[in-house]
Coordinates of C-alpha atoms and ligand atoms in Angstrom, one line a residue:
M13 CA -23.4 22.8 33.0
V14 CA -20.7 20.5 31.6
F15 CA -21.6 17.9 28.9
T16 CA -19.8 14.6 29.0
P17 CA -19.8 11.5 26.8
P18 CA -22.8 9.2 27.2
A19 CA -22.5 6.0 29.2
W20 CA -22.1 3.8 26.1
V21 CA -18.9 5.6 25.1
P22 CA -16.0 3.5 26.5
T23 CA -13.5 5.2 28.7
L24 CA -9.8 5.1 27.4
P25 CA -8.2 1.9 28.8
F26 CA -5.0 3.9 29.6
D27 CA -3.9 7.5 29.7
P28 CA -2.5 8.7 26.5
P29 CA 1.2 8.5 26.9
D30 CA 3.0 11.8 27.2
S31 CA 6.6 11.0 27.1
I32 CA 6.8 9.4 23.6
A33 CA 6.7 10.7 20.1
L34 CA 3.9 9.8 17.7
H35 CA 6.0 7.3 15.6
E36 CA 7.0 5.6 18.8
F37 CA 3.4 5.2 19.9
W38 CA 2.6 3.8 16.5
G39 CA 5.3 1.2 16.7
N40 CA 4.7 -0.1 20.1
E41 CA 2.2 -3.0 20.6
R42 CA 1.7 -2.0 24.3
Y43 CA -0.6 0.8 23.3
G44 CA -3.5 -1.2 22.0
R45 CA -3.1 -0.8 18.3
V46 CA -5.2 -3.4 16.5
S47 CA -3.4 -6.1 14.4
F48 CA 0.0 -4.6 14.2
E49 CA 1.4 -7.5 12.4
K50 CA 4.7 -6.7 10.8
S51 CA 3.5 -8.1 7.5
R52 CA 0.3 -5.9 7.2
N53 CA 0.2 -3.1 4.8
P54 CA -0.7 0.4 6.3
F55 CA -0.8 2.2 2.9
T56 CA -1.1 1.0 -0.6
C57 CA -1.3 3.2 -3.6
G58 CA -4.8 3.1 -5.1
L59 CA -3.4 3.9 -8.6
T60 CA -0.3 1.8 -8.9
G61 CA -0.8 -0.9 -6.2
K62 CA 2.7 0.0 -4.7
T63 CA 2.7 -0.8 -1.1
Y64 CA 4.9 -1.8 1.8
T65 CA 4.4 -3.5 5.2
N66 CA 4.4 -1.9 8.7
A67 CA 8.0 -3.2 9.2
E68 CA 9.1 -1.6 6.0
M69 CA 7.4 1.6 6.9
A70 CA 9.3 1.6 10.2
L71 CA 12.6 1.1 8.4
R72 CA 11.9 3.8 5.7
F73 CA 11.3 6.5 8.2
E74 CA 14.3 5.6 10.3
L75 CA 16.6 5.6 7.3
L76 CA 15.0 8.7 5.9
A77 CA 15.7 10.4 9.3
R78 CA 19.3 9.4 9.1
A79 CA 19.8 10.9 5.7
L80 CA 18.0 14.2 6.7
A81 CA 20.2 14.4 9.8
A82 CA 23.4 13.9 7.7
R83 CA 22.2 16.4 5.0
L84 CA 20.8 19.1 7.3
G85 CA 23.3 18.7 10.1
W86 CA 20.5 17.8 12.7
H87 CA 20.6 15.5 15.7
P88 CA 17.6 14.0 17.6
K89 CA 18.7 15.5 20.9
R90 CA 20.4 18.8 20.0
E91 CA 18.8 21.8 18.4
T92 CA 15.2 22.9 19.4
P93 CA 12.3 21.5 17.5
W94 CA 11.8 24.9 15.9
D95 CA 15.2 24.7 14.3
K96 CA 14.1 21.6 12.6
V97 CA 10.9 22.5 10.8
V98 CA 10.2 20.7 7.5
G99 CA 7.4 21.6 5.1
V100 CA 5.5 18.9 3.4
F101 CA 3.7 20.1 0.2
S102 CA 2.3 17.2 -1.8
F103 CA -0.6 15.4 -3.1
N104 CA -1.4 12.3 -1.1
S105 CA 1.2 9.4 -1.2
I106 CA 1.9 6.1 0.6
D107 CA 5.0 8.0 1.9
Y108 CA 3.1 11.1 3.2
L109 CA 2.8 10.0 6.8
M110 CA 6.1 8.2 6.9
S111 CA 7.9 11.4 5.8
T112 CA 6.5 13.4 8.8
Y113 CA 7.5 10.5 11.2
A114 CA 11.1 10.9 9.8
V115 CA 11.0 14.5 11.0
H116 CA 9.6 13.5 14.3
R117 CA 12.3 10.9 14.6
L118 CA 14.7 13.9 14.6
S119 CA 12.6 15.7 17.2
G120 CA 11.5 18.1 14.5
V121 CA 8.2 19.8 13.5
A122 CA 6.4 18.8 10.3
T123 CA 4.3 21.5 8.6
P124 CA 1.9 20.1 6.1
A125 CA 0.8 22.6 3.4
N126 CA -2.3 22.5 1.2
A127 CA -1.5 21.1 -2.2
M128 CA -3.8 23.7 -3.7
Y129 CA -1.7 26.6 -2.5
S130 CA -0.3 29.2 -4.9
P131 CA 3.5 30.0 -4.7
S132 CA 2.7 33.0 -2.4
E133 CA 0.5 31.1 -0.1
L134 CA 3.1 28.4 0.3
E135 CA 5.7 31.0 0.7
H136 CA 3.7 32.5 3.6
Q137 CA 3.6 29.1 5.4
L138 CA 7.3 28.3 4.9
R139 CA 8.3 31.7 6.1
S140 CA 6.0 31.9 9.1
S141 CA 6.8 28.4 10.2
G142 CA 10.5 28.9 9.7
A143 CA 10.8 25.8 7.5
K144 CA 14.4 24.8 6.7
A145 CA 13.6 22.1 4.1
L146 CA 10.6 21.0 1.9
I147 CA 9.3 17.6 0.8
T148 CA 7.3 18.0 -2.3
C149 CA 6.2 16.0 -5.3
V150 CA 6.8 16.4 -9.1
P151 CA 3.5 17.8 -10.1
L152 CA 3.9 20.6 -7.6
L153 CA 7.6 21.1 -8.0
E154 CA 7.3 24.4 -10.0
T155 CA 5.1 26.0 -7.4
A156 CA 7.3 24.6 -4.6
L157 CA 10.5 26.1 -6.0
K158 CA 9.1 29.5 -6.5
A159 CA 8.2 29.5 -2.7
T160 CA 11.5 27.9 -1.5
R161 CA 13.6 30.2 -3.5
A162 CA 11.7 33.2 -2.2
V163 CA 12.2 32.3 1.3
G164 CA 15.9 31.3 0.8
I165 CA 15.5 27.4 1.2
P166 CA 18.4 26.1 -1.0
D167 CA 17.4 23.6 -3.8
D168 CA 19.4 20.9 -2.2
R169 CA 17.0 21.0 0.7
V170 CA 14.0 20.3 -1.6
F171 CA 13.1 16.6 -1.7
I172 CA 10.7 14.7 -4.0
M173 CA 8.1 12.3 -2.6
D174 CA 6.6 9.8 -5.0
V175 CA 3.0 10.3 -5.9
A176 CA 1.6 7.4 -7.7
G177 CA 4.7 6.7 -9.8
E178 CA 5.3 10.4 -10.7
T179 CA 9.0 10.3 -9.8
A180 CA 9.5 8.1 -12.9
R181 CA 9.5 11.6 -14.6
R182 CA 13.1 12.3 -13.5
V183 CA 13.9 15.7 -12.0
P184 CA 17.4 16.9 -10.8
F185 CA 16.3 16.6 -7.1
K186 CA 16.8 13.9 -4.6
T187 CA 13.9 11.6 -4.0
L188 CA 12.9 10.1 -0.7
D189 CA 13.9 6.8 -2.1
D190 CA 17.4 8.3 -2.9
L191 CA 17.7 9.5 0.7
I192 CA 16.5 6.2 2.2
A193 CA 19.2 4.5 0.1
E194 CA 21.8 6.9 1.6
G195 CA 20.5 6.2 5.0
R196 CA 21.5 2.5 4.8
A197 CA 25.2 3.5 4.9
L198 CA 24.8 6.1 7.8
P199 CA 25.2 5.5 11.4
E200 CA 22.3 4.8 13.7
L201 CA 20.6 7.8 15.3
E202 CA 20.6 8.2 19.1
P203 CA 17.1 7.4 20.7
L204 CA 14.9 10.2 21.5
A205 CA 14.5 9.2 25.3
W206 CA 11.9 12.1 26.0
T207 CA 11.3 13.1 29.6
K208 CA 7.9 12.9 31.2
G209 CA 5.5 15.3 29.8
Q210 CA 7.6 16.2 26.7
G211 CA 5.3 14.7 24.3
G212 CA 2.5 17.1 25.6
R213 CA 4.7 20.1 25.1
Q214 CA 6.6 19.3 21.9
V215 CA 5.0 20.3 18.5
A216 CA 4.5 17.4 16.1
Y217 CA 2.6 19.2 13.5
L218 CA 2.3 22.9 12.7
C219 CA -1.1 22.7 10.9
Y220 CA -2.7 25.6 9.1
S221 CA -6.5 26.0 9.4
S222 CA -8.5 26.1 6.3
G223 CA -8.6 29.8 6.1
T224 CA -12.5 29.8 5.8
S225 CA -12.8 33.0 8.0
G226 CA -9.7 34.7 7.1
L227 CA -6.0 33.9 6.7
P228 CA -5.2 30.4 7.8
K229 CA -4.0 30.2 11.4
A230 CA -0.9 28.1 12.4
V231 CA -1.9 25.7 15.0
M232 CA 0.6 24.0 17.3
I233 CA -0.4 20.3 17.7
S234 CA 1.6 18.2 20.1
H235 CA 2.5 14.6 19.9
L236 CA 0.2 14.0 22.8
N237 CA -2.7 15.8 21.0
V238 CA -2.5 13.3 18.1
I239 CA -2.1 10.3 20.2
A240 CA -5.0 11.3 22.4
N241 CA -7.3 11.9 19.4
I242 CA -6.5 8.7 17.6
M243 CA -7.2 6.9 20.8
Q244 CA -10.4 8.9 21.5
I245 CA -11.7 8.0 17.8
R246 CA -10.7 4.4 18.1
W247 CA -12.5 3.8 21.4
H248 CA -15.6 5.7 20.4
E249 CA -16.1 3.4 17.4
Q250 CA -15.0 0.2 19.2
P251 CA -18.5 -0.8 20.4
A252 CA -19.8 -0.7 16.8
R253 CA -16.9 -2.8 15.6
T254 CA -17.2 -5.3 18.2
R255 CA -20.9 -5.7 17.6
R256 CA -20.2 -6.2 13.8
G257 CA -17.1 -8.5 14.5
V258 CA -15.0 -6.4 12.3
E259 CA -11.5 -6.2 13.3
T260 CA -10.0 -4.3 10.5
Q261 CA -11.2 -2.8 7.3
A262 CA -10.1 -1.5 3.9
Y263 CA -10.6 2.2 3.6
V264 CA -9.6 4.8 1.1
A265 CA -7.4 7.9 2.0
L266 CA -8.5 10.5 -0.6
L267 CA -9.0 13.5 1.6
P268 CA -6.0 15.8 1.5
L269 CA -3.5 14.5 4.1
S270 CA -2.3 18.0 4.6
H271 CA -5.6 18.9 6.4
I272 CA -6.1 17.9 10.0
Y273 CA -8.9 15.5 9.2
G274 CA -6.8 13.6 6.6
L275 CA -3.7 13.8 8.7
V276 CA -5.2 12.7 12.1
V277 CA -8.3 10.8 11.4
V278 CA -7.5 9.2 8.1
A279 CA -3.8 8.6 8.2
N280 CA -2.6 8.5 11.7
G281 CA -6.0 7.2 13.0
G282 CA -6.4 4.6 10.3
I283 CA -3.2 2.8 10.9
Y284 CA -3.7 2.9 14.7
R285 CA -7.0 1.2 14.1
G286 CA -5.1 -1.5 12.1
D287 CA -7.0 -0.7 8.9
G288 CA -5.4 -0.8 5.5
A289 CA -5.6 2.5 3.4
M290 CA -5.7 2.7 -0.4
V291 CA -4.1 6.0 -1.0
L292 CA -5.4 8.4 -3.7
P293 CA -3.5 11.4 -4.7
R294 CA -6.6 13.5 -4.6
F295 CA -10.4 13.3 -5.2
E296 CA -11.5 12.4 -8.7
L297 CA -14.8 10.6 -9.0
K298 CA -14.1 7.9 -11.6
T299 CA -10.8 7.0 -10.0
L300 CA -12.5 6.7 -6.7
L301 CA -15.2 4.5 -8.0
E302 CA -12.7 2.3 -9.6
C303 CA -10.7 2.0 -6.5
I304 CA -13.7 1.0 -4.4
Q305 CA -14.7 -1.7 -6.9
R306 CA -11.1 -3.0 -7.4
Y307 CA -10.1 -3.2 -3.7
K308 CA -13.5 -3.8 -2.2
I309 CA -13.4 -0.8 0.1
N310 CA -15.4 -1.1 3.2
M311 CA -15.4 2.6 4.4
M312 CA -14.4 6.0 3.4
H313 CA -13.9 9.3 5.1
I314 CA -15.3 12.1 2.9
V315 CA -16.7 15.6 3.1
P316 CA -20.0 16.9 2.1
P317 CA -19.0 18.2 -1.3
I318 CA -17.9 14.6 -2.3
I319 CA -21.3 13.3 -1.1
I320 CA -23.0 15.8 -3.2
T321 CA -20.8 14.8 -6.2
L322 CA -21.8 11.1 -5.6
L323 CA -25.5 11.9 -5.3
R324 CA -25.4 14.1 -8.5
N325 CA -23.7 11.3 -10.5
A326 CA -25.9 8.4 -9.5
E327 CA -25.8 7.0 -13.1
L328 CA -22.1 6.8 -13.2
C329 CA -22.0 5.3 -9.7
A330 CA -24.5 2.6 -10.9
E331 CA -21.8 1.4 -13.3
Y332 CA -19.6 0.2 -10.5
D333 CA -19.9 -2.5 -7.8
L334 CA -19.9 -0.4 -4.7
S335 CA -21.5 -3.0 -2.5
S336 CA -18.5 -3.5 -0.4
I337 CA -19.0 -0.1 1.2
R338 CA -20.6 -0.3 4.6
L339 CA -19.9 3.1 6.1
I340 CA -19.2 6.6 5.0
Y341 CA -17.9 9.1 7.4
T342 CA -18.3 12.7 6.9
G343 CA -17.0 15.8 8.6
A344 CA -15.3 19.2 8.2
A345 CA -18.3 21.0 7.1
P346 CA -22.1 20.6 7.9
M347 CA -24.1 17.9 6.3
G348 CA -27.7 18.5 6.9
A349 CA -30.4 16.0 7.6
E350 CA -31.8 16.4 4.0
T351 CA -28.5 15.2 2.4
H352 CA -28.2 12.5 4.9
E353 CA -31.7 11.1 4.0
E354 CA -30.8 11.4 0.3
V355 CA -27.8 9.3 0.8
R356 CA -29.9 6.6 2.5
R357 CA -32.2 6.5 -0.4
A358 CA -29.5 6.5 -3.1
F359 CA -27.3 4.1 -1.4
P360 CA -29.4 1.9 1.0
G361 CA -26.5 -0.3 2.1
W362 CA -24.4 2.6 3.3
E363 CA -24.3 3.7 6.9
V364 CA -23.6 7.4 7.2
A365 CA -21.7 8.7 10.3
Q366 CA -20.8 12.3 11.0
G367 CA -18.1 13.9 13.0
Y368 CA -17.3 17.4 14.2
G369 CA -13.9 18.8 14.8
M370 CA -11.4 21.5 14.1
T371 CA -7.6 22.0 13.5
E372 CA -7.4 23.4 17.0
T373 CA -8.7 20.3 18.6
A374 CA -6.4 18.0 16.5
T375 CA -9.7 16.9 15.0
V376 CA -12.6 15.0 16.4
V377 CA -14.7 16.4 19.3
S378 CA -17.9 14.5 18.6
S379 CA -19.1 11.9 16.2
T380 CA -22.0 9.6 15.6
S381 CA -21.4 6.0 15.9
E382 CA -23.0 3.5 13.6
D383 CA -24.9 2.3 16.6
D384 CA -26.2 5.7 17.6
V385 CA -26.9 7.9 14.5
V386 CA -29.2 10.7 14.5
V387 CA -29.7 12.1 11.1
G388 CA -28.0 15.5 10.6
T389 CA -26.3 15.6 14.0
S390 CA -22.6 15.3 14.7
G391 CA -23.2 12.8 17.5
S392 CA -21.8 12.4 21.0
L393 CA -18.6 13.5 22.6
V394 CA -15.6 11.2 22.2
P395 CA -14.0 9.8 25.5
R396 CA -12.4 12.3 27.9
T397 CA -14.0 15.3 26.2
R398 CA -16.1 17.8 28.0
A399 CA -18.2 20.6 26.5
R400 CA -20.1 23.7 27.6
I401 CA -22.4 26.0 25.7
L402 CA -22.6 29.7 26.3
D403 CA -25.3 32.0 25.0
G404 CA -24.8 35.4 23.5
D405 CA -24.5 36.9 26.9
G406 CA -21.9 34.4 28.1
R407 CA -24.6 32.5 30.2
E408 CA -24.2 28.8 30.6
V409 CA -26.8 27.0 28.4
T410 CA -28.2 24.0 30.3
E411 CA -31.3 23.0 28.3
H412 CA -31.5 20.9 25.2
G413 CA -32.5 22.7 22.0
K414 CA -31.0 26.0 23.0
R415 CA -28.2 27.4 20.8
G416 CA -24.9 28.9 21.9
E417 CA -21.1 28.9 21.4
L418 CA -19.5 25.5 21.9
L419 CA -16.5 25.3 24.3
V420 CA -14.5 22.1 24.4
Q421 CA -12.0 20.5 26.9
S422 CA -10.0 17.5 25.6
P423 CA -6.4 16.1 25.7
S424 CA -6.6 16.8 22.0
V425 CA -7.0 20.5 22.5
S426 CA -3.8 22.0 20.8
L427 CA -1.1 24.2 22.4
G428 CA -2.3 27.4 20.6
Y429 CA -1.4 29.5 17.7
H430 CA 2.3 29.8 16.6
N431 CA 3.7 33.2 17.3
N432 CA 0.3 34.7 18.0
E433 CA -0.2 35.1 21.7
R434 CA -3.1 37.5 21.3
A435 CA -5.2 34.9 19.2
T436 CA -4.2 32.1 21.5
A437 CA -5.4 34.0 24.7
E438 CA -8.7 34.9 23.0
T439 CA -9.3 31.4 21.8
F440 CA -7.9 29.2 24.5
V441 CA -9.5 30.3 27.9
F442 CA -9.3 29.2 31.4
D443 CA -12.4 28.6 33.8
D444 CA -12.3 29.5 37.5
D445 CA -10.8 26.1 38.5
G446 CA -8.0 26.6 36.0
G447 CA -9.5 24.2 33.4
R448 CA -8.4 25.1 29.8
W449 CA -11.1 25.3 27.2
I450 CA -11.1 26.1 23.5
R451 CA -13.8 28.6 22.3
T452 CA -14.7 26.9 19.0
G453 CA -16.5 29.9 17.5
D454 CA -19.2 27.4 16.3
V455 CA -22.9 27.5 17.3
A456 CA -24.0 24.1 18.8
V457 CA -27.3 22.8 20.0
V458 CA -27.7 19.6 22.0
S459 CA -30.6 17.1 21.6
R460 CA -31.5 13.7 22.7
S461 CA -31.3 10.7 20.6
P462 CA -34.0 8.1 20.6
A463 CA -31.7 6.0 22.7
G464 CA -31.6 8.8 25.2
H465 CA -28.0 10.0 24.5
E466 CA -26.9 13.7 24.1
H467 CA -26.1 14.6 20.5
F468 CA -24.5 17.7 19.3
S469 CA -25.5 19.5 16.1
I470 CA -23.3 22.1 14.7
V471 CA -25.5 24.9 13.5
D472 CA -22.9 27.2 11.9
R473 CA -20.2 29.6 12.9
I474 CA -21.0 32.5 15.0
K475 CA -19.4 34.8 12.6
E476 CA -21.2 33.5 9.6
L477 CA -24.8 33.9 11.2
I478 CA -26.9 36.3 9.1
K479 CA -28.6 38.8 11.3
V480 CA -32.1 39.6 9.9
K481 CA -34.0 42.1 12.1
G482 CA -32.5 40.6 15.2
H483 CA -33.1 37.1 14.2
Q484 CA -30.2 34.8 13.4
V485 CA -30.2 32.7 10.1
A486 CA -27.7 30.0 9.7
P487 CA -26.4 29.8 6.1
A488 CA -25.8 26.0 6.7
E489 CA -29.4 25.5 7.4
L490 CA -30.7 27.2 4.3
E491 CA -28.0 25.4 2.1
A492 CA -29.1 22.1 3.5
H493 CA -32.7 22.9 2.6
L494 CA -31.9 24.3 -0.9
L495 CA -29.9 21.1 -1.7
S496 CA -33.1 19.1 -1.3
H497 CA -34.6 20.9 -4.3
P498 CA -34.1 19.1 -7.6
A499 CA -33.1 22.3 -9.4
V500 CA -30.1 22.8 -7.1
A501 CA -26.9 20.9 -7.9
D502 CA -24.9 22.9 -5.3
C503 CA -25.3 26.2 -3.4
A504 CA -24.0 28.7 -0.9
V505 CA -25.8 31.4 1.1
I506 CA -24.3 34.7 2.2
P507 CA -25.7 37.8 4.0
V508 CA -26.3 40.9 1.9
P509 CA -27.0 44.4 3.4
D510 CA -30.6 45.5 3.5
Q511 CA -32.0 48.8 4.5
G512 CA -35.0 47.5 6.5
A513 CA -33.6 44.2 8.0
G514 CA -30.0 45.0 8.3
E515 CA -28.9 41.8 6.5
V516 CA -30.9 39.3 4.4
P517 CA -29.9 36.0 2.9
K518 CA -28.9 35.6 -0.7
A519 CA -28.3 32.2 -2.4
F520 CA -25.7 31.4 -5.0
V521 CA -26.9 28.3 -6.9
V522 CA -25.4 26.0 -9.4
K523 CA -28.4 24.9 -11.5
S524 CA -28.9 21.1 -12.0
A525 CA -28.8 19.6 -15.5
S526 CA -32.5 18.8 -15.3
V527 CA -33.5 22.5 -15.4
A528 CA -30.7 23.6 -17.8
S529 CA -33.2 24.6 -20.4
K530 CA -35.5 26.5 -18.0
R531 CA -35.3 30.4 -17.7
D532 CA -33.3 31.6 -14.8
E533 CA -36.1 33.7 -13.4
E534 CA -38.4 30.8 -13.4
V535 CA -35.9 28.5 -11.7
A536 CA -35.1 31.2 -9.1
G537 CA -38.8 31.6 -8.4
D538 CA -39.1 27.9 -7.7
I539 CA -36.1 28.0 -5.3
C540 CA -37.5 30.9 -3.4
K541 CA -40.9 29.3 -3.2
H542 CA -39.2 26.2 -1.8
V543 CA -37.8 28.2 1.2
E544 CA -41.0 30.2 1.6
E545 CA -43.2 27.0 2.0
H546 CA -40.9 25.6 4.6
K547 CA -39.1 28.1 6.6
A548 CA -40.0 31.1 8.8
R549 CA -40.3 34.5 7.0
Y550 CA -37.1 36.0 8.3
K551 CA -35.2 33.1 6.5
W552 CA -36.6 33.8 3.0
L553 CA -34.2 34.6 0.3
K554 CA -34.8 38.4 0.3
G555 CA -31.4 38.8 -1.1
G556 CA -32.4 36.9 -4.3
V557 CA -30.9 33.9 -6.1
E558 CA -27.9 34.2 -8.4
F559 CA -26.7 31.3 -10.6
I560 CA -23.1 30.4 -10.8
D561 CA -21.0 27.7 -12.4
V562 CA -19.3 26.3 -9.2
V563 CA -19.4 27.1 -5.5
P564 CA -15.9 28.1 -4.3
K565 CA -14.7 25.4 -1.8
S566 CA -11.5 24.6 0.1
P567 CA -10.0 21.1 -0.6
S568 CA -11.2 20.1 2.9
G569 CA -14.8 20.7 1.7
K570 CA -15.6 24.1 3.2
I571 CA -17.7 26.7 1.2
L572 CA -15.4 29.7 0.9
R573 CA -18.1 32.2 1.6
R574 CA -15.7 35.1 1.9
I575 CA -15.0 34.8 -2.0
L576 CA -18.7 35.2 -2.7
K577 CA -19.0 38.0 -0.2
D578 CA -16.1 39.9 -1.9
R579 CA -17.7 39.1 -5.3
E580 CA -21.0 40.6 -4.1
K581 CA -19.3 43.7 -2.7
E582 CA -17.7 44.3 -6.0
A583 CA -21.0 43.8 -7.9
R584 CA -22.7 46.2 -5.5
K585 CA -20.1 48.9 -6.0
A586 CA -20.3 48.7 -9.8
Ligands
ATP601 P1 -10.3 29.1 9.7 O1 -10.2 28.7 11.2 O2 -8.9 29.4 9.2 O3 -11.3 30.2 9.4 P2 -11.8 26.5 9.4 O4 -12.3 26.8 10.7 O5 -12.6 26.2 8.3 O6 -10.7 27.8 8.9 P3 -10.7 23.9 10.0 O7 -10.0 23.9 11.4 O8 -10.2 23.1 8.9 O9 -10.6 25.4 9.5 O10 -12.2 23.6 10.3 C1 -12.9 23.6 11.5 C2 -14.3 24.1 11.3 O11 -15.0 23.3 10.4 C3 -15.1 24.0 12.6 O12 -14.8 25.0 13.4 C4 -16.6 24.1 12.1 O13 -16.9 25.3 11.8 C5 -16.5 23.3 10.8 N1 -17.0 21.9 10.9 C6 -16.2 20.8 11.1 N2 -17.0 19.8 11.2 C7 -18.2 20.1 11.1 C8 -19.6 19.5 11.0 N3 -19.7 18.1 11.2 N4 -20.5 20.2 10.8 C9 -20.5 21.6 10.8 N5 -19.4 22.3 10.8 C10 -18.3 21.5 10.9
MG602 MG1 -11.5 27.8 12.4

């Protein structure tokens, strides 16, 4: 059985164009972008107020492309895209997206790297992607140079992007503004003039997945993949916007733009929807609250750990006027019904929407709409997306309420993994009719919303399920439940080996301030009881409770369970 979007989800008004590059799609009024007035400001720095208009942004990436072409000896129509790979290793900046468009203007590939990377992690990405140049920022320069020098990228191919005025601290490297100034004196570039279908074949972004389950995987995301997804997101949320009479809104871009969620949903998607982004270099609670208050932010894309931070700092939040916020949109990791309800109680004026996606699907597969929220689910499929669910034996799941692996078909499903045919063949599979599907590795269950629509809940990853005497326990379910206990500020659940049961769940817990003076054993007992009172016996924390200071998480909001598993293994050895 194939699941499709419910009837209220609009169809796309036109096919996502497949013969143009992303920046050409953005710059062309024909494609249904909202309010592309030349004088509107797509990105404004949330710290310094520095901004530019759409027209200026278009000029900036054109001039930057000219300067890169001259310095690197590249041409839009010669060399292959893989000869023109540029790394972007920076905190968020109003120039982040623009700099990737400059690479696209040359028919090159941009590979955004996680700003938290160590030199060796960055080195791995630069080497495996074949990057020939790097755009970075002053605060990350030292790390960047260790990596570029190790892979042999010369220093004169390292360029500095301004992050909230940081370039004022001069360094002996060319800044993007220097290059843009150079570009003014350089000849115009030839047009791209792609052939039919080229946008579907050509890689725009080589994005590295979060590395939650192992080493990050290099995902080849085409221009068409991004164009399709930003169209899918926009039309999925159009009915709610129309009902509210909101044309555009002020939002904040604080999630890392190097991650697919930030890059596609927040940056590319935001400016396609015509919204204006206040850009913050990274998440910092006070700065965010100030930004919301000062710029009257209407909506923000966040991840579950940021929601937890807001909830656990209610007193600080109360010092700011956050009344402009109407909607928060969460994704990238599970947010359970318990947390959703808690947000509703703490911030009654805020709608909460949740989306589900992955790097391999150029982000969004399903999403709740403000008009059709079911607490704790990830909503309904976005336009032109089809889904199947297969049980453990590979049989098609047709009933609601039954779990299985989610498979997805969508124009946003990426081209595959770079230089990894085996993983590509395992993950991107074909059905008998030649239809191409991605095996998400996630466990999903479909339920019906009160309005009668099919909603997808992402239970957990197949590989992370804890197997207790043949029963499967989803860590995400227990974590959501534990978070509803007042003693728990944050938590993560992992499997530990058990003689009788095979595996049993163990919880790592960050104690909340309210129980700081209580004895560990007492708090642990309360927490175990909380599970025993509400959950089936096989889900009980037989592996125990251990207290830690912080739960290790990726910048995109994922619990890095493998770090806790390694730690547990070491502890058991000792
Ligand atoms: P890696 O593939 O390298 O192990 P990763 O899968 O965490 O890392 P991403 O592509 O950033 O890397 O994340 C996609 C995954 O995030 C999904 O496969 C899913 O497991 C999880 N995810 C995303 N959104 C949600 C959501 N709303 N609820 C539950 N899980 C989600
Ligand atoms: Mg993954």
